[in-house]
């Protein structure tokens, strides 16, 4: 038979209190573990926040650095554009300088052309002066030829006349030759800036003082006669007296333009009126 066990109430109370204390201790232990877990969670959250802060700071630093790099790149590009602009300006200035140089070279070419034209004009002037010299020499030769012909003719005439007549004619001829040569030496000269007026008869040129209008009719007739004798040698088929009359009429008419350097006389047809034997044209 089972005997009844009698447990004192105090022991039961103590046992209950012990269990209660153990439960409370376990509860506290659980609360401690919970607190530790919560603290660990908070620590993890703090670490996470710290990591996030570090990431934000890192990202901010990266963005700032990237912004600085982009700013520097932009400044470099602006500097490059400025350099390109300066290079463009330098090229424009260089092109302008080359254009000015080309214009200067063009002006020099034009100047050379002008100098060539001026040289040709000087050569033409020299040729014209040489032509005038040749014509004057030809005039002197023709006058000397006329004088020689007159001397020969006079010598032939002297053979058929008396001695006194011969001597007189020789003396007269010598005097006429001396006067003619004196007039030639005195009046024939090269055209210059002071006296460059001349009379041109079919490209035959005589200095203007030869045919200058003079108060003395004898001198006028003598010059016209001398001029006509020379022209007859140059222009065949025109009578000497006809030319003398034409020259005297024109010189007396004073139709010569005032202030002109040269006057050109041209023969008309043979047999025309004396007043129209010569045609006064514009200066050469």
PDB file of C-alpha atoms in Angstrom:
ATOM      1  CA  UNK A   1       0.000   0.000   0.000  1.00  0.00           C
ATOM      2  CA  UNK A   2       1.101   3.442  -0.798  1.00  0.00           C
ATOM      3  CA  UNK A   3       1.703   5.493   2.092  1.00  0.00           C
ATOM      4  CA  UNK A   4       0.716   9.075   2.014  1.00  0.00           C
ATOM      5  CA  UNK A   5       3.571  11.513   1.901  1.00  0.00           C
ATOM      6  CA  UNK A   6       3.050  14.510   3.849  1.00  0.00           C
ATOM      7  CA  UNK A   7       4.940  17.598   2.588  1.00  0.00           C
ATOM      8  CA  UNK A   8       5.054  20.528   4.756  1.00  0.00           C
ATOM      9  CA  UNK A   9       3.386  23.649   3.489  1.00  0.00           C
ATOM     10  CA  UNK A  10       6.439  25.748   4.127  1.00  0.00           C
ATOM     11  CA  UNK A  11       8.482  23.503   1.924  1.00  0.00           C
ATOM     12  CA  UNK A  12       5.885  23.717  -0.804  1.00  0.00           C
ATOM     13  CA  UNK A  13       5.844  27.451  -0.433  1.00  0.00           C
ATOM     14  CA  UNK A  14       9.549  27.575  -0.630  1.00  0.00           C
ATOM     15  CA  UNK A  15       9.488  25.330  -3.649  1.00  0.00           C
ATOM     16  CA  UNK A  16       6.927  27.508  -5.336  1.00  0.00           C
ATOM     17  CA  UNK A  17       8.915  30.581  -4.498  1.00  0.00           C
ATOM     18  CA  UNK A  18      12.016  28.884  -5.855  1.00  0.00           C
ATOM     19  CA  UNK A  19      10.249  28.070  -9.086  1.00  0.00           C
ATOM     20  CA  UNK A  20       8.877  31.583  -9.199  1.00  0.00           C
ATOM     21  CA  UNK A  21      12.334  33.005  -8.666  1.00  0.00           C
ATOM     22  CA  UNK A  22      13.718  30.716 -11.318  1.00  0.00           C
ATOM     23  CA  UNK A  23      11.001  31.832 -13.724  1.00  0.00           C
ATOM     24  CA  UNK A  24      11.654  35.448 -12.898  1.00  0.00           C
ATOM     25  CA  UNK A  25      15.373  34.863 -13.310  1.00  0.00           C
ATOM     26  CA  UNK A  26      14.714  33.227 -16.631  1.00  0.00           C
ATOM     27  CA  UNK A  27      12.489  36.136 -17.575  1.00  0.00           C
ATOM     28  CA  UNK A  28      15.195  38.593 -16.604  1.00  0.00           C
ATOM     29  CA  UNK A  29      17.669  36.502 -18.530  1.00  0.00           C
ATOM     30  CA  UNK A  30      15.381  36.630 -21.521  1.00  0.00           C
ATOM     31  CA  UNK A  31      14.978  40.374 -21.077  1.00  0.00           C
ATOM     32  CA  UNK A  32      18.753  40.695 -20.812  1.00  0.00           C
ATOM     33  CA  UNK A  33      19.169  38.692 -23.983  1.00  0.00           C
ATOM     34  CA  UNK A  34      16.463  40.805 -25.623  1.00  0.00           C
ATOM     35  CA  UNK A  35      18.211  43.957 -24.447  1.00  0.00           C
ATOM     36  CA  UNK A  36      21.500  42.668 -25.751  1.00  0.00           C
ATOM     37  CA  UNK A  37      19.860  41.793 -29.050  1.00  0.00           C
ATOM     38  CA  UNK A  38      18.294  45.247 -29.222  1.00  0.00           C
ATOM     39  CA  UNK A  39      21.635  46.821 -28.377  1.00  0.00           C
ATOM     40  CA  UNK A  40      23.275  44.673 -31.044  1.00  0.00           C
ATOM     41  CA  UNK A  41      20.548  45.755 -33.465  1.00  0.00           C
ATOM     42  CA  UNK A  42      21.126  49.394 -32.553  1.00  0.00           C
ATOM     43  CA  UNK A  43      24.855  48.843 -32.970  1.00  0.00           C
ATOM     44  CA  UNK A  44      24.233  47.321 -36.391  1.00  0.00           C
ATOM     45  CA  UNK A  45      22.001  50.275 -37.256  1.00  0.00           C
ATOM     46  CA  UNK A  46      24.705  52.668 -36.083  1.00  0.00           C
ATOM     47  CA  UNK A  47      27.263  50.808 -38.191  1.00  0.00           C
ATOM     48  CA  UNK A  48      24.840  50.901 -41.117  1.00  0.00           C
ATOM     49  CA  UNK A  49      24.273  54.624 -40.603  1.00  0.00           C
ATOM     50  CA  UNK A  50      28.018  55.133 -40.379  1.00  0.00           C
ATOM     51  CA  UNK A  51      28.524  53.165 -43.571  1.00  0.00           C
ATOM     52  CA  UNK A  52      25.756  55.119 -45.274  1.00  0.00           C
ATOM     53  CA  UNK A  53      27.337  58.372 -44.043  1.00  0.00           C
ATOM     54  CA  UNK A  54      30.682  57.252 -45.381  1.00  0.00           C
ATOM     55  CA  UNK A  55      29.037  56.332 -48.685  1.00  0.00           C
ATOM     56  CA  UNK A  56      27.293  59.714 -48.850  1.00  0.00           C
ATOM     57  CA  UNK A  57      30.537  61.530 -48.050  1.00  0.00           C
ATOM     58  CA  UNK A  58      32.382  59.403 -50.604  1.00  0.00           C
ATOM     59  CA  UNK A  59      29.715  60.032 -53.206  1.00  0.00           C
ATOM     60  CA  UNK A  60      29.745  63.765 -52.415  1.00  0.00           C
ATOM     61  CA  UNK A  61      33.525  63.874 -52.670  1.00  0.00           C
ATOM     62  CA  UNK A  62      33.363  61.945 -55.948  1.00  0.00           C
ATOM     63  CA  UNK A  63      30.717  64.334 -57.300  1.00  0.00           C
ATOM     64  CA  UNK A  64      32.690  67.388 -56.178  1.00  0.00           C
ATOM     65  CA  UNK A  65      35.844  65.971 -57.754  1.00  0.00           C
ATOM     66  CA  UNK A  66      33.936  65.147 -60.935  1.00  0.00           C
ATOM     67  CA  UNK A  67      32.499  68.670 -60.951  1.00  0.00           C
ATOM     68  CA  UNK A  68      35.994  70.106 -60.492  1.00  0.00           C
ATOM     69  CA  UNK A  69      37.297  67.882 -63.290  1.00  0.00           C
ATOM     70  CA  UNK A  70      34.461  68.987 -65.579  1.00  0.00           C
ATOM     71  CA  UNK A  71      35.132  72.623 -64.635  1.00  0.00           C
ATOM     72  CA  UNK A  72      38.818  72.218 -65.428  1.00  0.00           C
ATOM     73  CA  UNK A  73      37.907  70.465 -68.702  1.00  0.00           C
ATOM     74  CA  UNK A  74      35.519  73.300 -69.547  1.00  0.00           C
ATOM     75  CA  UNK A  75      38.232  75.866 -68.788  1.00  0.00           C
ATOM     76  CA  UNK A  76      40.700  73.903 -70.924  1.00  0.00           C
ATOM     77  CA  UNK A  77      38.185  73.783 -73.769  1.00  0.00           C
ATOM     78  CA  UNK A  78      37.563  77.528 -73.404  1.00  0.00           C
ATOM     79  CA  UNK A  79      41.313  78.130 -73.451  1.00  0.00           C
ATOM     80  CA  UNK A  80      41.552  75.926 -76.555  1.00  0.00           C
ATOM     81  CA  UNK A  81      38.774  77.932 -78.192  1.00  0.00           C
ATOM     82  CA  UNK A  82      40.564  81.152 -77.241  1.00  0.00           C
ATOM     83  CA  UNK A  83      43.755  79.785 -78.777  1.00  0.00           C
ATOM     84  CA  UNK A  84      41.842  78.829 -81.923  1.00  0.00           C
ATOM     85  CA  UNK A  85      40.294  82.310 -82.010  1.00  0.00           C
ATOM     86  CA  UNK A  86      43.710  83.930 -81.633  1.00  0.00           C
ATOM     87  CA  UNK A  87      45.050  81.600 -84.348  1.00  0.00           C
ATOM     88  CA  UNK A  88      42.152  82.584 -86.594  1.00  0.00           C
ATOM     89  CA  UNK A  89      42.858  86.275 -85.953  1.00  0.00           C
ATOM     90  CA  UNK A  90      46.548  85.702 -86.661  1.00  0.00           C
ATOM     91  CA  UNK A  91      45.668  83.930 -89.914  1.00  0.00           C
ATOM     92  CA  UNK A  92      43.314  86.781 -90.860  1.00  0.00           C
ATOM     93  CA  UNK A  93      46.071  89.311 -90.151  1.00  0.00           C
ATOM     94  CA  UNK A  94      48.541  87.151 -92.110  1.00  0.00           C
ATOM     95  CA  UNK A  95      46.110  86.970 -95.022  1.00  0.00           C
ATOM     96  CA  UNK A  96      45.619  90.743 -94.868  1.00  0.00           C
ATOM     97  CA  UNK A  97      49.390  91.248 -94.851  1.00  0.00           C
ATOM     98  CA  UNK A  98      49.722  88.932 -97.861  1.00  0.00           C
ATOM     99  CA  UNK A  99      46.963  90.844 -99.646  1.00  0.00           C
ATOM    100  CA  UNK A 100      48.732  94.130 -98.896  1.00  0.00           C
ATOM    101  CA  UNK A 101      51.993  92.567-100.109  1.00  0.00           C
ATOM    102  CA  UNK A 102      50.269  91.420-103.294  1.00  0.00           C
ATOM    103  CA  UNK A 103      48.849  94.918-103.776  1.00  0.00           C
ATOM    104  CA  UNK A 104      52.327  96.382-103.262  1.00  0.00           C
ATOM    105  CA  UNK A 105      53.716  93.907-105.807  1.00  0.00           C
ATOM    106  CA  UNK A 106      50.902  94.856-108.208  1.00  0.00           C
ATOM    107  CA  UNK A 107      51.748  98.539-107.713  1.00  0.00           C
ATOM    108  CA  UNK A 108      55.406  97.723-108.390  1.00  0.00           C
ATOM    109  CA  UNK A 109      54.430  95.842-111.559  1.00  0.00           C
ATOM    110  CA  UNK A 110      52.307  98.806-112.680  1.00  0.00           C
ATOM    111  CA  UNK A 111      55.219 101.116-111.837  1.00  0.00           C
ATOM    112  CA  UNK A 112      57.539  98.929-113.917  1.00  0.00           C
ATOM    113  CA  UNK A 113      55.059  99.046-116.795  1.00  0.00           C
ATOM    114  CA  UNK A 114      54.869 102.828-116.486  1.00  0.00           C
ATOM    115  CA  UNK A 115      58.661 103.002-116.455  1.00  0.00           C
ATOM    116  CA  UNK A 116      58.762 100.777-119.554  1.00  0.00           C
ATOM    117  CA  UNK A 117      56.251 103.049-121.304  1.00  0.00           C
ATOM    118  CA  UNK A 118      58.277 106.076-120.196  1.00  0.00           C
ATOM    119  CA  UNK A 119      61.440 104.402-121.517  1.00  0.00           C
ATOM    120  CA  UNK A 120      59.705 103.719-124.840  1.00  0.00           C
ATOM    121  CA  UNK A 121      58.630 107.369-124.958  1.00  0.00           C
ATOM    122  CA  UNK A 122      62.210 108.454-124.248  1.00  0.00           C
ATOM    123  CA  UNK A 123      63.426 106.160-127.017  1.00  0.00           C
ATOM    124  CA  UNK A 124      60.783 107.610-129.324  1.00  0.00           C
ATOM    125  CA  UNK A 125      61.908 111.126-128.372  1.00  0.00           C
ATOM    126  CA  UNK A 126      65.527 110.145-128.995  1.00  0.00           C
ATOM    127  CA  UNK A 127      64.598 108.707-132.393  1.00  0.00           C
ATOM    128  CA  UNK A 128      62.675 111.869-133.242  1.00  0.00           C
ATOM    129  CA  UNK A 129      65.653 114.019-132.209  1.00  0.00           C
ATOM    130  CA  UNK A 130      67.942 111.841-134.312  1.00  0.00           C
ATOM    131  CA  UNK A 131      65.506 112.217-137.214  1.00  0.00           C
ATOM    132  CA  UNK A 132      65.540 115.982-136.754  1.00  0.00           C
ATOM    133  CA  UNK A 133      69.335 115.927-136.662  1.00  0.00           C
ATOM    134  CA  UNK A 134      69.434 113.887-139.861  1.00  0.00           C
ATOM    135  CA  UNK A 135      66.983 116.258-141.548  1.00  0.00           C
ATOM    136  CA  UNK A 136      69.013 119.285-140.466  1.00  0.00           C
ATOM    137  CA  UNK A 137      72.199 117.654-141.721  1.00  0.00           C
ATOM    138  CA  UNK A 138      70.367 116.862-144.951  1.00  0.00           C
ATOM    139  CA  UNK A 139      69.286 120.508-145.182  1.00  0.00           C
ATOM    140  CA  UNK A 140      72.874 121.661-144.719  1.00  0.00           C
ATOM    141  CA  UNK A 141      74.030 119.148-147.323  1.00  0.00           C
ATOM    142  CA  UNK A 142      71.356 120.320-149.753  1.00  0.00           C
ATOM    143  CA  UNK A 143      72.305 123.967-149.182  1.00  0.00           C
ATOM    144  CA  UNK A 144      75.974 123.131-149.684  1.00  0.00           C
ATOM    145  CA  UNK A 145      75.026 121.136-152.783  1.00  0.00           C
ATOM    146  CA  UNK A 146      73.032 124.095-154.107  1.00  0.00           C
ATOM    147  CA  UNK A 147      75.959 126.392-153.377  1.00  0.00           C
ATOM    148  CA  UNK A 148      78.374 124.034-155.139  1.00  0.00           C
ATOM    149  CA  UNK A 149      76.033 123.814-158.120  1.00  0.00           C
ATOM    150  CA  UNK A 150      75.844 127.589-158.211  1.00  0.00           C
ATOM    151  CA  UNK A 151      79.645 127.823-158.009  1.00  0.00           C
ATOM    152  CA  UNK A 152      80.044 125.279-160.805  1.00  0.00           C
ATOM    153  CA  UNK A 153      77.417 127.065-162.862  1.00  0.00           C
ATOM    154  CA  UNK A 154      79.140 130.366-162.197  1.00  0.00           C
ATOM    155  CA  UNK A 155      82.502 128.858-163.151  1.00  0.00           C
ATOM    156  CA  UNK A 156      81.031 127.609-166.411  1.00  0.00           C
ATOM    157  CA  UNK A 157      79.544 131.016-167.035  1.00  0.00           C
ATOM    158  CA  UNK A 158      82.902 132.639-166.256  1.00  0.00           C
ATOM    159  CA  UNK A 159      84.509 130.731-169.116  1.00  0.00           C
ATOM    160  CA  UNK A 160      82.208 132.464-171.625  1.00  0.00           C
ATOM    161  CA  UNK A 161      82.371 136.018-170.202  1.00  0.00           C
ATOM    162  CA  UNK A 162      84.942 138.736-169.793  1.00  0.00           C
ATOM    163  CA  UNK A 163      87.503 138.644-167.004  1.00  0.00           C
ATOM    164  CA  UNK A 164      85.918 141.509-165.054  1.00  0.00           C
ATOM    165  CA  UNK A 165      82.503 139.956-165.280  1.00  0.00           C
ATOM    166  CA  UNK A 166      84.013 136.674-164.185  1.00  0.00           C
ATOM    167  CA  UNK A 167      85.687 138.290-161.184  1.00  0.00           C
ATOM    168  CA  UNK A 168      82.503 140.153-160.276  1.00  0.00           C
ATOM    169  CA  UNK A 169      80.365 137.046-160.530  1.00  0.00           C
ATOM    170  CA  UNK A 170      82.889 135.044-158.518  1.00  0.00           C
ATOM    171  CA  UNK A 171      82.959 137.738-155.857  1.00  0.00           C
ATOM    172  CA  UNK A 172      79.153 137.954-155.875  1.00  0.00           C
ATOM    173  CA  UNK A 173      78.879 134.178-155.631  1.00  0.00           C
ATOM    174  CA  UNK A 174      81.384 134.056-152.793  1.00  0.00           C
ATOM    175  CA  UNK A 175      79.508 136.810-150.984  1.00  0.00           C
ATOM    176  CA  UNK A 176      76.199 134.986-151.473  1.00  0.00           C
ATOM    177  CA  UNK A 177      77.749 131.743-150.264  1.00  0.00           C
ATOM    178  CA  UNK A 178      79.214 133.513-147.246  1.00  0.00           C
ATOM    179  CA  UNK A 179      75.870 135.124-146.447  1.00  0.00           C
ATOM    180  CA  UNK A 180      74.074 131.818-146.906  1.00  0.00           C
ATOM    181  CA  UNK A 181      76.517 129.930-144.707  1.00  0.00           C
ATOM    182  CA  UNK A 182      76.413 132.723-142.119  1.00  0.00           C
ATOM    183  CA  UNK A 183      72.618 132.580-142.047  1.00  0.00           C
ATOM    184  CA  UNK A 184      72.757 128.805-141.811  1.00  0.00           C
ATOM    185  CA  UNK A 185      75.276 128.883-138.976  1.00  0.00           C
ATOM    186  CA  UNK A 186      73.281 131.561-137.175  1.00  0.00           C
ATOM    187  CA  UNK A 187      69.742 130.297-137.594  1.00  0.00           C
ATOM    188  CA  UNK A 188      69.910 126.501-137.925  1.00  0.00           C
ATOM    189  CA  UNK A 189      69.856 124.880-134.477  1.00  0.00           C
ATOM    190  CA  UNK A 190      68.284 121.957-132.685  1.00  0.00           C
ATOM    191  CA  UNK A 191      64.771 122.441-131.367  1.00  0.00           C
ATOM    192  CA  UNK A 192      64.847 123.071-127.644  1.00  0.00           C
ATOM    193  CA  UNK A 193      62.568 124.182-124.840  1.00  0.00           C
ATOM    194  CA  UNK A 194      63.315 127.841-125.687  1.00  0.00           C
ATOM    195  CA  UNK A 195      63.018 127.682-129.511  1.00  0.00           C
ATOM    196  CA  UNK A 196      61.310 124.511-130.668  1.00  0.00           C
ATOM    197  CA  UNK A 197      58.865 125.893-133.223  1.00  0.00           C
ATOM    198  CA  UNK A 198      59.276 124.523-136.722  1.00  0.00           C
ATOM    199  CA  UNK A 199      57.642 124.251-140.110  1.00  0.00           C
ATOM    200  CA  UNK A 200      57.114 120.763-141.529  1.00  0.00           C
ATOM    201  CA  UNK A 201      56.602 120.363-145.273  1.00  0.00           C
ATOM    202  CA  UNK A 202      55.895 116.753-146.146  1.00  0.00           C
ATOM    203  CA  UNK A 203      58.132 115.462-143.365  1.00  0.00           C
ATOM    204  CA  UNK A 204      60.754 118.060-144.320  1.00  0.00           C
ATOM    205  CA  UNK A 205      61.555 120.180-141.258  1.00  0.00           C
ATOM    206  CA  UNK A 206      63.092 123.663-141.177  1.00  0.00           C
ATOM    207  CA  UNK A 207      63.663 125.557-137.889  1.00  0.00           C
ATOM    208  CA  UNK A 208      61.114 128.277-137.393  1.00  0.00           C
ATOM    209  CA  UNK A 209      63.597 131.236-137.369  1.00  0.00           C
ATOM    210  CA  UNK A 210      64.223 130.578-141.081  1.00  0.00           C
ATOM    211  CA  UNK A 211      60.664 131.531-141.990  1.00  0.00           C
ATOM    212  CA  UNK A 212      59.898 133.892-139.130  1.00  0.00           C
ATOM    213  CA  UNK A 213      57.921 136.966-140.184  1.00  0.00           C
ATOM    214  CA  UNK A 214      60.247 139.954-140.476  1.00  0.00           C
ATOM    215  CA  UNK A 215      59.595 143.610-141.170  1.00  0.00           C
ATOM    216  CA  UNK A 216      62.148 143.640-143.983  1.00  0.00           C
ATOM    217  CA  UNK A 217      60.592 142.334-147.223  1.00  0.00           C
ATOM    218  CA  UNK A 218      64.040 141.665-148.707  1.00  0.00           C
ATOM    219  CA  UNK A 219      64.952 139.351-145.838  1.00  0.00           C
ATOM    220  CA  UNK A 220      61.550 137.675-146.093  1.00  0.00           C
ATOM    221  CA  UNK A 221      61.914 137.121-149.837  1.00  0.00           C
ATOM    222  CA  UNK A 222      65.500 135.908-149.403  1.00  0.00           C
ATOM    223  CA  UNK A 223      64.480 133.368-146.780  1.00  0.00           C
ATOM    224  CA  UNK A 224      61.489 132.234-148.825  1.00  0.00           C
ATOM    225  CA  UNK A 225      63.713 131.885-151.905  1.00  0.00           C
ATOM    226  CA  UNK A 226      66.308 129.863-149.961  1.00  0.00           C
ATOM    227  CA  UNK A 227      63.603 127.715-148.433  1.00  0.00           C
ATOM    228  CA  UNK A 228      61.952 127.170-151.825  1.00  0.00           C
ATOM    229  CA  UNK A 229      65.251 126.134-153.403  1.00  0.00           C
ATOM    230  CA  UNK A 230      65.730 123.492-150.722  1.00  0.00           C
ATOM    231  CA  UNK A 231      62.128 122.278-150.984  1.00  0.00           C
ATOM    232  CA  UNK A 232      62.394 121.935-154.767  1.00  0.00           C
ATOM    233  CA  UNK A 233      65.176 119.394-154.233  1.00  0.00           C
ATOM    234  CA  UNK A 234      62.965 117.504-151.797  1.00  0.00           C
ATOM    235  CA  UNK A 235      59.569 117.926-153.490  1.00  0.00           C
ATOM    236  CA  UNK A 236      59.946 117.472-157.228  1.00  0.00           C
ATOM    237  CA  UNK A 237      57.337 118.890-159.542  1.00  0.00           C
ATOM    238  CA  UNK A 238      56.544 122.074-157.588  1.00  0.00           C
ATOM    239  CA  UNK A 239      57.914 125.300-159.143  1.00  0.00           C
ATOM    240  CA  UNK A 240      60.264 127.301-156.950  1.00  0.00           C
ATOM    241  CA  UNK A 241      58.499 130.632-157.638  1.00  0.00           C
ATOM    242  CA  UNK A 242      55.163 129.042-156.818  1.00  0.00           C
ATOM    243  CA  UNK A 243      56.549 127.895-153.428  1.00  0.00           C
ATOM    244  CA  UNK A 244      58.067 131.343-152.762  1.00  0.00           C
ATOM    245  CA  UNK A 245      54.725 133.030-153.404  1.00  0.00           C
ATOM    246  CA  UNK A 246      52.931 130.554-151.127  1.00  0.00           C
ATOM    247  CA  UNK A 247      55.438 131.016-148.300  1.00  0.00           C
ATOM    248  CA  UNK A 248      55.330 134.812-148.493  1.00  0.00           C
ATOM    249  CA  UNK A 249      51.509 134.872-148.541  1.00  0.00           C
ATOM    250  CA  UNK A 250      51.225 132.543-145.566  1.00  0.00           C
ATOM    251  CA  UNK A 251      53.886 134.308-143.513  1.00  0.00           C
ATOM    252  CA  UNK A 252      52.308 137.694-144.221  1.00  0.00           C
ATOM    253  CA  UNK A 253      48.835 136.429-143.343  1.00  0.00           C
ATOM    254  CA  UNK A 254      50.034 135.616-139.796  1.00  0.00           C
ATOM    255  CA  UNK A 255      47.690 132.636-139.630  1.00  0.00           C
ATOM    256  CA  UNK A 256      50.093 130.829-137.354  1.00  0.00           C
ATOM    257  CA  UNK A 257      48.278 129.834-134.106  1.00  0.00           C
ATOM    258  CA  UNK A 258      49.575 131.792-131.155  1.00  0.00           C
ATOM    259  CA  UNK A 259      51.272 129.831-128.387  1.00  0.00           C
ATOM    260  CA  UNK A 260      51.709 126.666-130.454  1.00  0.00           C
ATOM    261  CA  UNK A 261      55.084 124.958-130.625  1.00  0.00           C
ATOM    262  CA  UNK A 262      54.921 123.569-134.159  1.00  0.00           C
ATOM    263  CA  UNK A 263      52.921 124.206-137.329  1.00  0.00           C
ATOM    264  CA  UNK A 264      52.660 121.695-140.164  1.00  0.00           C
ATOM    265  CA  UNK A 265      52.422 122.935-143.789  1.00  0.00           C
ATOM    266  CA  UNK A 266      51.208 120.453-146.389  1.00  0.00           C
ATOM    267  CA  UNK A 267      51.386 120.898-150.187  1.00  0.00           C
ATOM    268  CA  UNK A 268      48.127 121.063-152.094  1.00  0.00           C
ATOM    269  CA  UNK A 269      47.660 119.923-155.676  1.00  0.00           C
ATOM    270  CA  UNK A 270      49.850 121.494-158.339  1.00  0.00           C
ATOM    271  CA  UNK A 271      48.302 124.465-160.045  1.00  0.00           C
ATOM    272  CA  UNK A 272      45.990 125.531-157.179  1.00  0.00           C
ATOM    273  CA  UNK A 273      45.750 129.099-155.937  1.00  0.00           C
ATOM    274  CA  UNK A 274      48.743 130.554-154.151  1.00  0.00           C
ATOM    275  CA  UNK A 275      46.753 131.257-150.996  1.00  0.00           C
ATOM    276  CA  UNK A 276      45.837 127.575-150.673  1.00  0.00           C
ATOM    277  CA  UNK A 277      49.204 126.059-151.474  1.00  0.00           C
ATOM    278  CA  UNK A 278      49.752 125.305-147.789  1.00  0.00           C
ATOM    279  CA  UNK A 279      47.362 123.981-145.197  1.00  0.00           C
ATOM    280  CA  UNK A 280      47.888 125.067-141.579  1.00  0.00           C
ATOM    281  CA  UNK A 281      47.178 122.109-139.307  1.00  0.00           C
ATOM    282  CA  UNK A 282      47.213 121.525-135.583  1.00  0.00           C
ATOM    283  CA  UNK A 283      50.621 121.300-133.848  1.00  0.00           C
ATOM    284  CA  UNK A 284      52.401 117.973-134.015  1.00  0.00           C
TER     285      UNK A 284
END
